[in-house]
XYZ file of C-alpha atoms in Angstrom:
436
model
C -37.217 -35.864 15.090
C -35.100 -34.473 17.957
C -32.715 -31.644 18.243
C -29.931 -30.660 20.826
C -28.894 -27.192 20.982
C -25.906 -26.645 22.871
C -23.966 -23.225 23.500
C -20.601 -23.484 22.634
C -18.173 -23.013 25.775
C -21.196 -21.456 27.838
C -19.285 -19.557 30.594
C -16.739 -18.279 28.496
C -19.194 -17.339 25.462
C -21.193 -15.492 28.379
C -18.106 -13.231 29.273
C -17.393 -12.401 25.764
C -20.726 -11.141 25.083
C -19.965 -8.165 27.440
C -16.363 -8.140 26.895
C -15.598 -8.672 23.048
C -11.963 -8.094 23.743
C -11.699 -11.943 25.060
C -12.781 -12.948 21.638
C -9.851 -15.132 20.284
C -7.919 -14.990 23.404
C -7.394 -18.094 25.546
C -10.028 -17.790 28.485
C -10.785 -20.109 31.410
C -13.641 -19.770 33.842
C -12.571 -20.714 37.590
C -14.669 -22.685 40.237
C -15.849 -21.813 43.135
C -12.762 -20.245 45.253
C -10.895 -19.870 42.167
C -9.413 -23.210 42.397
C -10.086 -25.301 38.875
C -10.770 -24.629 35.341
C -14.326 -25.202 34.720
C -14.879 -23.995 31.441
C -11.997 -23.126 28.552
C -12.387 -21.441 25.231
C -11.087 -23.149 22.308
C -7.909 -21.191 22.304
C -7.299 -22.503 26.231
C -8.036 -26.020 24.895
C -5.169 -25.642 22.216
C -3.097 -24.588 24.970
C -3.666 -27.928 26.610
C -5.664 -26.634 29.564
C -7.646 -29.842 30.868
C -11.117 -29.723 32.217
C -11.028 -29.529 36.061
C -7.460 -28.971 35.799
C -6.285 -26.947 39.214
C -5.688 -23.342 38.492
C -1.998 -23.169 39.842
C -1.057 -25.919 37.534
C -1.697 -23.549 34.429
C -1.269 -20.112 35.897
C 2.107 -19.636 34.366
C 0.257 -19.604 31.108
C -1.224 -16.049 32.101
C 2.344 -14.830 31.471
C 3.686 -17.009 28.655
C 0.762 -17.279 26.396
C -1.799 -14.511 27.483
C -4.116 -16.866 29.196
C -6.965 -15.059 31.097
C -8.496 -16.379 33.893
C -12.002 -15.070 35.249
C -13.949 -15.995 38.482
C -17.298 -18.111 37.807
C -19.977 -15.492 37.488
C -23.232 -18.174 37.763
C -25.893 -15.130 38.281
C -24.779 -13.897 34.819
C -24.524 -17.745 33.057
C -27.874 -18.503 34.807
C -29.826 -15.397 33.304
C -28.138 -15.710 29.987
C -29.151 -19.473 29.686
C -32.919 -18.435 30.645
C -32.779 -16.061 27.853
C -31.364 -18.798 25.432
C -33.689 -21.447 26.444
C -36.900 -19.176 26.122
C -35.686 -18.522 22.383
C -35.136 -22.048 21.200
C -38.365 -23.140 22.731
C -40.309 -20.994 20.226
C -39.138 -23.215 17.269
C -40.541 -26.718 19.043
C -43.863 -27.825 20.344
C -41.917 -29.594 23.312
C -38.554 -28.831 24.951
C -36.493 -30.606 27.490
C -33.791 -28.148 29.519
C -31.071 -30.665 30.056
C -28.402 -28.399 31.493
C -27.604 -24.866 31.970
C -26.375 -24.678 28.290
C -27.957 -27.625 26.436
C -31.774 -28.146 25.644
C -33.650 -30.941 23.579
C -36.343 -30.213 21.463
C -39.033 -32.364 19.810
C -39.655 -31.385 16.043
C -42.354 -34.137 15.967
C -44.904 -32.520 13.360
C -43.125 -29.471 12.374
C -42.950 -28.847 8.719
C -40.190 -27.530 6.699
C -36.385 -28.405 6.625
C -34.890 -28.888 9.778
C -31.649 -27.883 8.927
C -32.977 -24.306 7.634
C -34.921 -24.077 10.733
C -31.637 -25.056 12.821
C -29.873 -22.217 11.202
C -32.427 -19.915 11.779
C -32.697 -20.813 15.526
C -28.770 -20.610 15.859
C -28.962 -17.290 14.275
C -31.789 -15.848 16.324
C -29.929 -16.718 19.404
C -26.637 -15.212 18.428
C -28.275 -12.037 17.462
C -30.736 -11.601 20.443
C -27.888 -12.952 23.032
C -24.699 -12.776 21.549
C -24.341 -16.599 22.526
C -22.836 -18.936 19.678
C -24.367 -22.171 19.686
C -24.255 -25.667 17.810
C -27.565 -27.428 16.740
C -27.128 -31.211 16.110
C -30.661 -33.072 14.788
C -31.165 -36.909 14.637
C -34.294 -39.438 14.848
C -33.067 -40.317 18.442
C -31.540 -38.195 21.459
C -28.330 -40.049 21.171
C -28.041 -39.214 17.498
C -29.024 -35.773 17.929
C -26.472 -35.423 20.821
C -23.750 -37.169 18.552
C -24.622 -34.705 15.864
C -24.422 -31.685 18.071
C -20.735 -32.955 18.691
C -19.901 -33.381 14.862
C -21.543 -29.662 14.350
C -18.850 -28.534 16.819
C -15.655 -30.289 15.750
C -16.519 -29.516 12.048
C -16.558 -25.957 12.726
C -13.521 -25.917 15.468
C -11.138 -28.486 13.450
C -11.961 -28.277 9.798
C -11.327 -31.627 7.999
C -12.336 -33.455 10.894
C -15.824 -33.773 9.199
C -17.658 -32.688 5.910
C -17.768 -28.895 6.180
C -21.521 -29.152 5.490
C -22.017 -30.516 9.165
C -20.434 -27.350 10.744
C -22.700 -25.653 13.267
C -25.744 -27.343 12.367
C -25.711 -31.314 11.605
C -28.778 -33.437 10.647
C -27.587 -37.247 11.076
C -31.326 -38.110 10.420
C -30.897 -36.661 6.645
C -28.023 -38.268 5.414
C -27.667 -41.698 3.660
C -26.381 -44.849 5.180
C -22.815 -44.327 3.674
C -22.328 -40.824 4.904
C -23.638 -42.089 8.248
C -21.113 -44.928 8.610
C -18.366 -42.179 7.151
C -19.220 -39.972 10.447
C -19.174 -43.114 12.800
C -15.960 -44.074 11.775
C -14.466 -40.927 12.248
C -15.845 -40.387 15.634
C -13.938 -42.004 18.560
C -16.455 -44.133 20.883
C -15.767 -41.734 23.911
C -17.847 -38.952 22.019
C -20.934 -41.214 22.701
C -23.518 -39.630 25.114
C -23.130 -41.822 28.276
C -19.630 -43.488 27.506
C -17.410 -42.264 30.044
C -13.475 -42.640 30.493
C -13.615 -45.914 32.253
C -16.180 -47.391 29.773
C -14.173 -46.091 26.736
C -11.032 -47.649 28.051
C -12.831 -51.345 28.803
C -14.638 -51.022 25.202
C -11.125 -50.205 23.660
C -9.637 -53.425 25.411
C -12.269 -55.196 23.531
C -11.747 -53.669 20.030
C -14.434 -50.945 20.048
C -12.742 -47.808 19.648
C -15.155 -45.991 17.086
C -18.764 -45.247 17.142
C -18.870 -47.606 13.942
C -17.530 -50.397 16.171
C -20.036 -49.865 18.724
C -22.856 -49.913 16.368
C -21.508 -53.181 14.675
C -21.206 -54.788 18.148
C -23.426 -57.499 19.469
C -26.145 -55.887 21.595
C -26.548 -58.893 23.889
C -22.958 -59.153 24.856
C -22.579 -55.572 25.562
C -25.505 -55.792 27.903
C -24.094 -58.763 29.614
C -20.454 -57.084 29.926
C -21.861 -53.781 30.409
C -25.310 -52.643 31.399
C -28.854 -52.389 29.749
C -28.014 -48.341 29.497
C -25.119 -49.388 26.847
C -27.584 -51.822 24.968
C -30.292 -48.860 24.765
C -27.554 -46.154 23.677
C -26.362 -48.880 20.755
C -30.277 -49.101 19.596
C -30.270 -45.295 19.633
C -27.365 -44.943 17.447
C -28.885 -47.504 15.283
C -31.829 -45.353 14.709
C -34.336 -46.953 17.395
C -35.757 -44.413 19.987
C -35.457 -45.486 23.629
C -35.775 -42.089 25.099
C -38.287 -39.243 24.677
C -38.392 -35.596 25.380
C -38.934 -35.046 29.079
C -40.970 -31.784 29.167
C -41.592 -32.425 32.537
C -38.598 -33.297 34.689
C -38.899 -35.585 37.654
C -38.670 -33.880 40.897
C -35.390 -33.542 42.509
C -34.648 -35.956 45.436
C -32.151 -33.754 46.928
C -30.945 -30.229 46.979
C -27.364 -29.097 48.416
C -25.469 -25.703 48.800
C -21.984 -26.184 49.592
C -18.627 -24.153 49.228
C -14.914 -24.169 49.990
C -13.928 -21.025 52.175
C -11.638 -18.286 51.053
C -9.409 -18.859 54.410
C -9.691 -21.701 56.927
C -12.480 -21.287 59.640
C -11.226 -22.556 63.137
C -13.913 -21.044 65.544
C -17.367 -22.308 66.005
C -19.064 -19.069 65.394
C -17.496 -18.551 62.061
C -18.738 -22.039 60.951
C -22.298 -21.454 62.287
C -22.420 -18.339 60.246
C -21.568 -20.217 56.804
C -23.616 -22.980 57.636
C -26.399 -20.498 58.442
C -26.132 -18.863 54.926
C -25.577 -22.066 53.115
C -29.100 -23.610 54.968
C -31.172 -20.456 54.144
C -30.269 -20.549 50.323
C -30.978 -24.188 50.001
C -34.066 -23.429 51.880
C -35.084 -20.877 49.726
C -34.334 -23.020 46.652
C -36.663 -25.921 47.947
C -39.594 -23.325 48.285
C -39.143 -21.914 44.769
C -39.714 -25.862 43.712
C -42.563 -26.475 46.254
C -40.715 -29.080 47.794
C -40.186 -29.812 51.588
C -37.128 -31.904 53.066
C -37.741 -34.832 55.382
C -34.034 -34.572 56.730
C -31.071 -32.366 56.568
C -27.744 -33.565 55.965
C -24.667 -31.458 57.164
C -21.117 -31.802 56.732
C -17.855 -30.039 57.596
C -14.360 -31.022 56.276
C -10.746 -29.826 56.609
C -8.685 -29.617 53.253
C -7.119 -32.918 52.135
C -4.395 -30.796 50.147
C -3.106 -29.285 53.327
C -1.000 -32.169 54.445
C 0.460 -30.569 57.462
C -3.088 -30.055 58.824
C -4.920 -32.352 61.189
C -7.953 -34.030 59.228
C -11.528 -33.940 60.347
C -14.397 -34.333 57.938
C -17.776 -35.493 59.918
C -21.300 -35.303 58.439
C -24.506 -36.122 60.139
C -28.116 -36.482 58.949
C -31.013 -35.152 61.196
C -34.584 -36.331 60.278
C -37.388 -33.722 60.838
C -40.304 -34.374 62.688
C -42.388 -33.055 59.790
C -41.153 -32.181 56.313
C -40.410 -28.544 55.932
C -38.955 -25.727 53.954
C -39.043 -23.286 56.472
C -35.771 -21.165 56.795
C -36.077 -21.253 60.631
C -36.270 -24.838 60.797
C -33.815 -25.779 58.287
C -31.026 -23.521 59.804
C -32.016 -24.443 63.472
C -31.336 -28.112 62.272
C -28.130 -27.559 60.695
C -26.614 -25.291 63.117
C -27.351 -27.811 65.974
C -25.733 -30.285 63.917
C -22.589 -28.185 63.483
C -22.359 -27.868 67.083
C -22.281 -31.452 67.733
C -19.630 -32.196 65.016
C -17.327 -29.018 65.591
C -14.013 -29.678 67.312
C -11.365 -27.049 68.169
C -7.797 -27.315 66.633
C -8.926 -28.099 63.060
C -8.740 -25.802 60.314
C -12.166 -26.319 58.244
C -11.966 -25.635 54.891
C -15.461 -26.638 53.314
C -19.197 -27.283 54.582
C -22.288 -28.031 53.011
C -26.125 -28.321 53.735
C -28.049 -30.719 51.782
C -31.845 -31.121 52.144
C -32.814 -35.054 51.699
C -35.909 -36.728 51.339
C -37.831 -34.217 49.252
C -41.606 -34.296 48.765
C -44.210 -31.866 47.232
C -45.373 -29.256 49.927
C -48.307 -30.092 51.881
C -47.821 -33.840 51.544
C -47.342 -35.049 54.862
C -48.622 -37.295 57.459
C -50.304 -36.042 60.316
C -49.955 -37.686 63.856
C -50.905 -36.994 67.393
C -47.901 -35.393 68.884
C -48.315 -36.210 72.526
C -44.899 -35.142 73.472
C -44.948 -31.901 71.354
C -41.620 -29.933 71.973
C -43.505 -26.504 73.109
C -40.281 -25.481 74.340
C -38.341 -26.104 70.852
C -38.864 -22.796 68.905
C -37.620 -24.357 65.646
C -40.203 -27.495 65.808
C -42.827 -25.158 66.998
C -42.411 -23.084 64.056
C -42.771 -26.281 61.803
C -46.198 -26.815 63.210
C -47.490 -23.996 61.786
C -48.038 -23.025 58.127
C -44.846 -21.286 57.182
C -45.903 -20.297 53.935
C -47.078 -16.758 54.076
C -44.396 -15.798 56.638
C -41.636 -17.331 54.095
C -42.967 -15.455 51.251
C -41.777 -12.404 52.868
C -38.176 -12.607 52.917
C -38.170 -14.520 49.594
C -40.023 -11.409 47.880
C -37.595 -9.090 49.757
C -34.487 -10.985 48.302
C -35.891 -11.096 44.773
C -36.490 -7.480 44.888
C -33.244 -6.210 46.483
C -30.703 -9.121 46.045
C -30.013 -12.387 47.743
C -29.062 -12.114 51.390
C -30.993 -8.825 52.042
C -33.093 -10.417 54.360
C -31.702 -13.582 56.281
C -31.598 -15.386 59.515
C -29.458 -13.499 62.381
C -26.784 -16.559 62.735
C -25.814 -15.549 59.209
C -25.231 -11.826 59.654
C -22.477 -11.992 61.691
C -20.025 -11.036 58.823
C -20.708 -8.887 55.843
C -21.943 -10.329 52.692
C -18.172 -10.422 51.306
C -16.323 -11.580 54.861
C -13.554 -13.414 55.601
C -15.332 -16.735 54.963
C -16.641 -15.992 51.489
C -15.162 -18.035 48.534
C -12.603 -16.112 46.548
C -14.033 -14.364 43.390
C -10.972 -11.985 42.922
C -11.453 -12.179 39.234
C -15.491 -12.098 38.824
C -16.850 -9.893 35.911
C -19.964 -7.720 36.719
C -23.470 -9.170 36.856
C -24.433 -7.259 33.667
C -27.957 -8.590 33.201
C -29.008 -8.729 36.859
C -27.161 -6.028 38.892
C -27.793 -2.442 37.677
C -25.358 -1.073 40.163
C -22.559 -3.169 38.701
C -22.626 -1.767 35.285
């Protein structure tokens, strides 16, 4: 039996833990650069605020409906997520952290009433972190995910489902008639993996509810859509096709990108921000004990500034040897930017992506007849950088991100003119003592 534990409106709930006056008020959390709404309280949803809706389109609700907008505080959300995941992991032998606010649990072999366990788990998370959660249980991961949706809606919209399903819903512990009633009351778009486009196509074929999907011919669905939808239907029928992945596959790429607080027009400014991004993504790679085989860099103007000339180049630079050395990654990214930059453009965004990731230490040796003795970056790659890179990583963990970094990222202050807008960010209560 599987369970999906999900924090209700994660980002907003984290903000409310430390500012209870926000409870009951419409709240949205804005993306990097305060551009779009990436999280909404139920009250904000009721006002009609849509996911990813640009902030300028709903800003008038600040004045007319008391809408509260906050800048994203990812450091706080990540720390609160870690605390929540640690708590729920105590209740089952296997856990898969699916996202920052979702966790699958495998209750195979766990004795006792699972609904009771789910309510106890929910109460523990609420008491220890202040975060409200919903728990969905089912014999497959897809049914557990659907049960989680039912648990949320039964609490948020009384009358949409039986009240006994509120907060904790166990679709593996109901009779067939009740299960079919739930299926008939649920739109097909609520099924895990069924997106907007697929929902529209299914609707055209007369499949509008989960019940319609469960009763559809699997072979036809596979021909018209994919084997993925076929597995989804089998899971809805109670046949497990997916297991809890307690050891997720290694990432194949990592990226750090941001929009700028103000346009960047000069090369030194671009070098600065790209150096910062390259430093961060290199540090992240070392945390995952990975090394990159290539570095992808892009810079772009804003497509929303219609009067500006547009320029959005990108380049992927292969490395001689896989590396997570900050000196190598930053040096490669800087040379890429120097080659792409053109004067006369208002650059609004940049990013650095590490691709072709592989475990550190796993690399093919070769006879370097033409070694770049004068190239300090490639020279650094030949030596084992692990001990040297441990030093800045340790200092940054102790004194905060950016305490020690490369010189090319230090031309402006940490909150310089190119930093993304975060005018509404709350304090990082759990990780920054000086902000309390």
